[in-house]
Amino acid sequence: MKSYMLDLNSIERVKGFVTAIEQFDGYFDLATGRYVIDAKSIMGIFSMDLSRPVEFRILETNDRIREVEAAIAPYLVS
């Protein structure tokens, strides 16, 4: 498993993130505290507290890991 901290503090960022991650097969989660949701679920994301960074988890690494990392790069906490 790999994890990254993301900043999804606006509707546009959430929509862009979901569009970017939907193109990949595999299991991806977003977590904040004890709350974990499917990273491809826009409704799930909007149920989270997005005023703080959220943890993005790649649950199974595969040969497209570099592509996933490139897709989420605009949303990484700087």
PDB file of C-alpha atoms in Angstrom:
ATOM      1  CA  MET A   1       0.000   0.000   0.000  1.00  0.00           C
ATOM      2  CA  LYS A   2       1.154   3.547  -0.795  1.00  0.00           C
ATOM      3  CA  SER A   3      -0.383   6.714   0.563  1.00  0.00           C
ATOM      4  CA  TYR A   4      -0.320  10.422  -0.260  1.00  0.00           C
ATOM      5  CA  MET A   5      -1.877  13.507   1.312  1.00  0.00           C
ATOM      6  CA  LEU A   6      -4.274  15.368  -0.982  1.00  0.00           C
ATOM      7  CA  ASP A   7      -5.898  18.785  -0.898  1.00  0.00           C
ATOM      8  CA  LEU A   8      -9.469  18.475  -2.176  1.00  0.00           C
ATOM      9  CA  ASN A   9     -10.876  21.668  -0.704  1.00  0.00           C
ATOM     10  CA  SER A  10     -13.128  22.746  -3.599  1.00  0.00           C
ATOM     11  CA  ILE A  11     -15.816  21.255  -5.803  1.00  0.00           C
ATOM     12  CA  GLU A  12     -13.605  21.681  -8.873  1.00  0.00           C
ATOM     13  CA  ARG A  13     -10.695  19.841  -7.235  1.00  0.00           C
ATOM     14  CA  VAL A  14     -12.952  16.951  -6.159  1.00  0.00           C
ATOM     15  CA  LYS A  15     -14.470  16.615  -9.628  1.00  0.00           C
ATOM     16  CA  GLY A  16     -11.054  16.774 -11.282  1.00  0.00           C
ATOM     17  CA  PHE A  17      -9.620  14.190  -8.885  1.00  0.00           C
ATOM     18  CA  VAL A  18     -12.495  11.733  -9.413  1.00  0.00           C
ATOM     19  CA  THR A  19     -12.250  12.134 -13.195  1.00  0.00           C
ATOM     20  CA  ALA A  20      -8.502  11.473 -13.030  1.00  0.00           C
ATOM     21  CA  ILE A  21      -8.700   8.400 -10.787  1.00  0.00           C
ATOM     22  CA  GLU A  22     -11.704   6.765 -12.495  1.00  0.00           C
ATOM     23  CA  GLN A  23      -9.565   5.873 -15.504  1.00  0.00           C
ATOM     24  CA  PHE A  24      -7.589   3.343 -13.449  1.00  0.00           C
ATOM     25  CA  ASP A  25      -8.580  -0.154 -12.426  1.00  0.00           C
ATOM     26  CA  GLY A  26      -7.781  -1.078  -8.870  1.00  0.00           C
ATOM     27  CA  TYR A  27      -8.708  -0.149  -5.345  1.00  0.00           C
ATOM     28  CA  PHE A  28      -8.167   3.362  -4.026  1.00  0.00           C
ATOM     29  CA  ASP A  29      -9.368   4.815  -0.723  1.00  0.00           C
ATOM     30  CA  LEU A  30      -9.547   8.236   0.847  1.00  0.00           C
ATOM     31  CA  ALA A  31      -9.270   8.489   4.612  1.00  0.00           C
ATOM     32  CA  THR A  32      -9.584  11.128   7.259  1.00  0.00           C
ATOM     33  CA  GLY A  33      -9.281   9.966  10.824  1.00  0.00           C
ATOM     34  CA  ARG A  34     -11.195   6.702  11.126  1.00  0.00           C
ATOM     35  CA  TYR A  35     -13.445   7.475   8.155  1.00  0.00           C
ATOM     36  CA  VAL A  36     -12.526   5.630   4.923  1.00  0.00           C
ATOM     37  CA  ILE A  37     -14.342   5.804   1.573  1.00  0.00           C
ATOM     38  CA  ASP A  38     -13.862   4.603  -2.003  1.00  0.00           C
ATOM     39  CA  ALA A  39     -11.775   7.273  -3.765  1.00  0.00           C
ATOM     40  CA  LYS A  40     -13.888   6.900  -6.927  1.00  0.00           C
ATOM     41  CA  SER A  41     -17.101   7.849  -5.079  1.00  0.00           C
ATOM     42  CA  ILE A  42     -17.819  11.541  -5.549  1.00  0.00           C
ATOM     43  CA  MET A  43     -20.704  11.344  -3.061  1.00  0.00           C
ATOM     44  CA  GLY A  44     -18.439   9.676  -0.518  1.00  0.00           C
ATOM     45  CA  ILE A  45     -15.810  12.364  -0.947  1.00  0.00           C
ATOM     46  CA  PHE A  46     -18.337  15.141  -0.410  1.00  0.00           C
ATOM     47  CA  SER A  47     -19.373  13.478   2.859  1.00  0.00           C
ATOM     48  CA  MET A  48     -15.832  13.989   4.219  1.00  0.00           C
ATOM     49  CA  ASP A  49     -14.384  17.024   5.987  1.00  0.00           C
ATOM     50  CA  LEU A  50     -12.471  18.547   3.077  1.00  0.00           C
ATOM     51  CA  SER A  51     -11.251  21.586   4.977  1.00  0.00           C
ATOM     52  CA  ARG A  52      -8.144  19.540   5.865  1.00  0.00           C
ATOM     53  CA  PRO A  53      -5.963  17.285   3.705  1.00  0.00           C
ATOM     54  CA  VAL A  54      -7.160  13.720   3.180  1.00  0.00           C
ATOM     55  CA  GLU A  55      -5.056  10.588   2.823  1.00  0.00           C
ATOM     56  CA  PHE A  56      -5.200   8.857  -0.571  1.00  0.00           C
ATOM     57  CA  ARG A  57      -4.340   5.158  -0.417  1.00  0.00           C
ATOM     58  CA  ILE A  58      -3.390   2.917  -3.305  1.00  0.00           C
ATOM     59  CA  LEU A  59      -4.330  -0.483  -1.938  1.00  0.00           C
ATOM     60  CA  GLU A  60      -2.713  -2.617  -4.586  1.00  0.00           C
ATOM     61  CA  THR A  61       0.333  -1.522  -6.463  1.00  0.00           C
ATOM     62  CA  ASN A  62       0.526  -2.455 -10.110  1.00  0.00           C
ATOM     63  CA  ASP A  63       2.472  -1.631 -13.240  1.00  0.00           C
ATOM     64  CA  ARG A  64       0.499   1.630 -13.716  1.00  0.00           C
ATOM     65  CA  ILE A  65       1.546   3.126 -10.372  1.00  0.00           C
ATOM     66  CA  ARG A  66       3.552   5.886 -12.064  1.00  0.00           C
ATOM     67  CA  GLU A  67       0.506   6.860 -14.139  1.00  0.00           C
ATOM     68  CA  VAL A  68      -1.661   7.040 -11.002  1.00  0.00           C
ATOM     69  CA  GLU A  69       0.961   9.187  -9.290  1.00  0.00           C
ATOM     70  CA  ALA A  70       1.056  11.539 -12.277  1.00  0.00           C
ATOM     71  CA  ALA A  71      -2.749  11.785 -12.314  1.00  0.00           C
ATOM     72  CA  ILE A  72      -2.959  12.769  -8.643  1.00  0.00           C
ATOM     73  CA  ALA A  73       0.052  15.121  -8.730  1.00  0.00           C
ATOM     74  CA  PRO A  74      -2.083  18.306  -9.097  1.00  0.00           C
ATOM     75  CA  TYR A  75      -3.947  17.413  -5.892  1.00  0.00           C
ATOM     76  CA  LEU A  76      -0.963  16.639  -3.652  1.00  0.00           C
ATOM     77  CA  VAL A  77      -0.499  18.747  -0.541  1.00  0.00           C
ATOM     78  CA  SER A  78       2.405  21.083  -1.159  1.00  0.00           C
TER      79      SER A  78
END
